[in-house]
Amino acid sequence: MSVSYESYRTIFNGCFNISFGYPRADTCSKCDELIANISHCDSKLEITPSDAETLKEKTTLQTEKELHQRKAEMFYVRKRAARERAKVDKSTLAVAFDFQQELHVPNLTTNDVFYRRHFSVHSFNVHELGGDNVYIYAYDETTRKRGFDDVAPMLHHFIQTYCPGEVKHLELFCNSCRRQNKNFTFFRFLYGQVYLWNRFDSVRVSFPVRGHSYMECDRDFAFINKKVPAELPSEWYAEFRSARRS
């Protein structure tokens, strides 16, 4: 029986409990260290199986690894719960935000370009978890940088422009970079949203364990073609506007 692509997609996505993982090139250094140390203990136990000190060390490492991974998983548990709340409760908005890895112009393969000074283009992604709406703030290095003084104005613009007035509870998910999110300026901005301007009744920020910060923003960045032969920042901006899920 032949069916259309849309019918196949609807059935595949709605009737099967199948998920696909994302290949990771930036694995957690803590996990890698613990796995390597446990493997080292296993190698020692192959030679002396009854070595009490090695057995104790392995048990300690396994416990530490399990605790580390449980803490890491809690970030994703909170994010999933926030997504579900935002879908059914109009007074709640859950968003994830992050900077993309720096893009450059000119982005050409010519060998002369490789050795020249590149001009940086920054992009800041805000992803609504409840509705999967994506907003990208793009600018070049002459406009702003990527620090805490740059994150707050973009979030303020997002709140003023795209956040419905009925939203009273804001849940934010971001990485633990002190230069961007985990600092006094950022939390002073959020404090003002609740206690000075009375925009929200509550704001909750969740930070992941270092090395376990994969978010929807990373998935959005994957739709941007990094090989675009951009010679001007405007050509990157055009790529952002044309990027879509297949």
Coordinates of C-alpha atoms in Angstrom, one line a residue:
M1 CA 0.0 0.0 0.0
S2 CA 1.4 3.4 -0.9
V3 CA 0.7 6.5 1.2
S4 CA 1.8 10.1 1.0
Y5 CA 4.8 11.4 2.9
E6 CA 2.6 13.5 5.2
S7 CA 0.5 10.4 6.1
Y8 CA 3.6 8.3 6.8
R9 CA 5.1 11.1 8.9
T10 CA 1.9 11.5 10.9
I11 CA 1.6 7.8 11.6
F12 CA 5.3 7.4 12.4
N13 CA 5.4 10.3 14.8
G14 CA 2.1 9.6 16.5
C15 CA 1.8 5.9 16.7
F16 CA 5.2 4.6 17.5
N17 CA 7.2 5.1 20.7
I18 CA 10.6 5.6 18.9
S19 CA 13.2 8.3 19.7
F20 CA 16.5 9.1 18.2
G21 CA 19.5 10.3 20.1
Y22 CA 21.8 13.0 19.0
P23 CA 25.5 12.2 18.3
R24 CA 27.7 14.1 20.7
A25 CA 31.1 15.5 19.9
D26 CA 31.4 17.3 23.2
T27 CA 31.0 14.7 25.9
C28 CA 31.1 15.5 29.6
S29 CA 34.7 15.7 30.9
K30 CA 33.6 14.5 34.4
C31 CA 31.8 11.5 32.9
D32 CA 34.8 10.7 30.7
E33 CA 37.2 10.9 33.7
L34 CA 35.0 8.6 35.9
I35 CA 34.6 6.1 33.1
A36 CA 38.4 6.0 32.5
N37 CA 39.1 5.6 36.2
I38 CA 36.5 2.8 36.5
S39 CA 38.1 1.1 33.5
H40 CA 41.5 1.4 35.1
C41 CA 40.2 -0.3 38.2
D42 CA 38.7 -3.1 36.1
S43 CA 42.2 -3.6 34.5
K44 CA 43.8 -3.8 37.9
L45 CA 41.1 -6.3 39.2
E46 CA 41.8 -8.6 36.2
I47 CA 45.3 -9.0 37.7
T48 CA 44.4 -9.1 41.4
P49 CA 40.6 -9.8 41.6
S50 CA 40.5 -9.7 45.4
D51 CA 42.3 -6.4 45.9
A52 CA 40.1 -4.8 48.6
E53 CA 41.5 -1.3 48.0
T54 CA 40.8 -1.4 44.3
L55 CA 37.3 -2.8 44.9
K56 CA 36.6 0.0 47.3
E57 CA 37.9 2.6 44.8
K58 CA 35.8 1.2 42.0
T59 CA 32.6 1.3 44.2
T60 CA 33.3 4.9 45.2
L61 CA 33.8 5.9 41.5
Q62 CA 30.6 4.1 40.4
T63 CA 28.6 5.9 43.2
E64 CA 30.1 9.2 42.2
K65 CA 29.2 8.6 38.5
E66 CA 25.7 7.6 39.3
L67 CA 25.2 10.7 41.5
H68 CA 26.7 13.0 38.8
Q69 CA 24.3 11.5 36.2
R70 CA 21.3 11.8 38.4
K71 CA 22.0 15.5 39.0
A72 CA 22.5 16.0 35.3
E73 CA 19.2 14.2 34.5
M74 CA 17.3 16.5 36.9
F75 CA 17.8 19.5 34.6
Y76 CA 16.1 17.6 31.7
V77 CA 13.3 16.4 34.1
R78 CA 12.6 20.0 35.1
K79 CA 12.7 21.1 31.4
R80 CA 10.2 18.4 30.3
A81 CA 7.9 19.3 33.2
A82 CA 8.1 23.0 32.3
R83 CA 7.3 22.3 28.7
E84 CA 4.2 20.3 29.6
R85 CA 3.0 23.1 32.0
A86 CA 3.5 25.7 29.3
K87 CA 1.4 23.8 26.9
V88 CA -1.7 23.7 29.1
D89 CA -1.2 26.8 31.3
K90 CA -1.4 30.1 29.5
S91 CA 0.0 31.9 32.6
T92 CA 3.3 30.0 32.3
L93 CA 6.0 30.5 29.7
A94 CA 9.1 28.2 29.5
V95 CA 12.1 29.2 27.3
A96 CA 15.6 27.9 26.7
F97 CA 18.2 30.3 25.4
D98 CA 21.8 30.1 24.3
F99 CA 24.4 31.7 22.0
Q100 CA 25.5 29.9 18.9
Q101 CA 29.1 29.2 18.2
E102 CA 30.6 32.2 16.5
L103 CA 30.1 32.6 12.8
H104 CA 32.5 34.5 10.6
V105 CA 32.7 36.5 7.4
P106 CA 34.1 35.9 4.9
N107 CA 33.1 32.3 5.2
L108 CA 35.0 31.1 2.1
T109 CA 37.2 28.1 1.4
T110 CA 39.9 30.1 -0.4
N111 CA 43.2 29.5 1.3
D112 CA 44.1 33.2 1.5
V113 CA 40.9 33.9 3.5
F114 CA 41.9 31.3 6.1
Y115 CA 45.0 33.3 7.2
R116 CA 43.2 36.6 7.4
R117 CA 41.4 38.2 10.3
H118 CA 37.7 37.1 10.4
F119 CA 34.8 39.3 11.3
S120 CA 32.5 37.8 13.9
V121 CA 28.8 37.4 13.7
H122 CA 26.9 36.5 16.8
S123 CA 23.5 34.8 17.1
F124 CA 21.4 34.4 20.3
N125 CA 18.6 31.9 20.3
V126 CA 15.4 32.0 22.4
H127 CA 13.3 28.8 22.1
E128 CA 9.8 28.6 23.5
L129 CA 9.4 25.1 24.9
G130 CA 5.7 25.0 25.0
G131 CA 5.1 26.1 21.4
D132 CA 8.5 25.4 19.7
N133 CA 8.6 29.0 18.5
V134 CA 12.2 30.2 17.8
Y135 CA 13.6 33.7 17.9
I136 CA 17.1 34.5 16.8
Y137 CA 18.9 37.8 17.6
A138 CA 21.7 38.2 15.2
Y139 CA 24.3 41.0 15.2
D140 CA 28.0 41.6 14.4
E141 CA 30.9 42.3 16.6
T142 CA 30.7 46.1 16.1
T143 CA 27.2 46.1 17.7
R144 CA 27.6 44.0 20.9
K145 CA 29.6 41.2 22.4
R146 CA 28.4 38.0 24.1
G147 CA 28.5 39.0 27.8
F148 CA 26.0 39.6 30.6
D149 CA 25.3 43.2 29.4
D150 CA 24.2 41.7 26.1
V151 CA 22.0 38.8 27.3
A152 CA 19.7 41.0 29.5
P153 CA 18.7 43.5 26.8
M154 CA 17.8 40.7 24.3
L155 CA 15.7 38.8 26.9
H156 CA 14.1 42.2 27.8
H157 CA 13.1 42.7 24.2
F158 CA 11.8 39.1 23.9
I159 CA 9.6 39.7 27.0
Q160 CA 8.3 43.0 25.9
T161 CA 7.7 41.9 22.3
Y162 CA 6.7 38.2 22.3
C163 CA 5.7 37.3 25.8
P164 CA 1.8 37.6 26.2
G165 CA 0.6 39.8 29.0
E166 CA -1.3 36.9 30.6
V167 CA 2.0 35.1 31.3
K168 CA 2.9 35.5 35.0
H169 CA 5.3 32.7 35.6
L170 CA 8.5 32.5 33.6
E171 CA 10.8 29.5 33.5
L172 CA 14.3 29.9 32.0
F173 CA 16.8 27.2 31.0
C174 CA 20.3 28.1 30.1
N175 CA 23.9 27.0 30.5
S176 CA 26.0 27.9 33.5
C177 CA 28.4 30.3 31.8
R178 CA 29.2 33.0 34.4
R179 CA 30.1 35.6 31.8
Q180 CA 26.6 35.4 30.3
N181 CA 24.0 34.0 32.7
K182 CA 25.2 33.1 36.1
N183 CA 26.1 36.5 37.4
F184 CA 24.7 39.5 39.4
T185 CA 23.7 41.6 36.4
F186 CA 21.5 38.8 35.0
F187 CA 19.7 38.1 38.3
R188 CA 19.3 41.8 39.0
F189 CA 17.5 42.0 35.7
L190 CA 15.2 39.1 36.6
Y191 CA 14.7 40.7 40.1
G192 CA 13.4 43.8 38.4
Q193 CA 10.9 41.8 36.3
V194 CA 9.3 40.6 39.5
Y195 CA 9.7 43.2 42.2
L196 CA 10.3 46.5 40.4
W197 CA 8.1 46.3 37.2
N198 CA 5.7 43.6 38.5
R199 CA 5.8 41.9 35.1
F200 CA 5.9 38.4 36.6
D201 CA 4.8 36.8 39.8
S202 CA 7.7 34.4 39.7
V203 CA 10.8 33.7 37.6
R204 CA 12.7 30.4 37.9
V205 CA 16.1 29.7 36.4
S206 CA 17.5 26.2 35.9
F207 CA 21.2 25.6 35.2
P208 CA 22.5 22.2 34.0
V209 CA 25.4 20.2 35.4
R210 CA 28.5 21.2 33.4
G211 CA 28.9 19.0 30.3
H212 CA 25.1 18.0 30.2
S213 CA 23.7 21.2 28.8
Y214 CA 22.2 20.0 25.5
M215 CA 19.0 22.0 24.8
E216 CA 16.5 22.7 22.0
C217 CA 18.7 25.7 21.0
D218 CA 21.4 23.2 19.8
R219 CA 18.8 21.5 17.7
D220 CA 17.8 24.9 16.1
F221 CA 21.4 25.7 15.4
A222 CA 21.8 22.4 13.5
F223 CA 19.3 23.7 10.8
I224 CA 21.7 26.6 10.0
N225 CA 24.0 25.8 7.1
K226 CA 27.5 26.6 8.4
K227 CA 29.0 26.3 4.9
V228 CA 27.1 29.2 3.4
P229 CA 29.7 31.3 1.5
A230 CA 28.8 34.4 3.4
E231 CA 30.9 37.5 2.7
L232 CA 28.8 39.9 4.6
P233 CA 26.8 39.7 7.9
S234 CA 23.6 40.3 6.0
E235 CA 24.1 37.0 4.2
W236 CA 24.2 35.1 7.5
Y237 CA 21.0 36.9 8.5
A238 CA 19.4 35.7 5.3
E239 CA 20.4 32.2 6.2
F240 CA 18.8 32.5 9.6
R241 CA 15.6 33.6 8.0
S242 CA 15.5 30.8 5.5
A243 CA 16.5 28.0 7.9
R244 CA 13.6 25.6 8.4
R245 CA 13.0 22.1 9.7
S246 CA 12.8 19.5 6.9

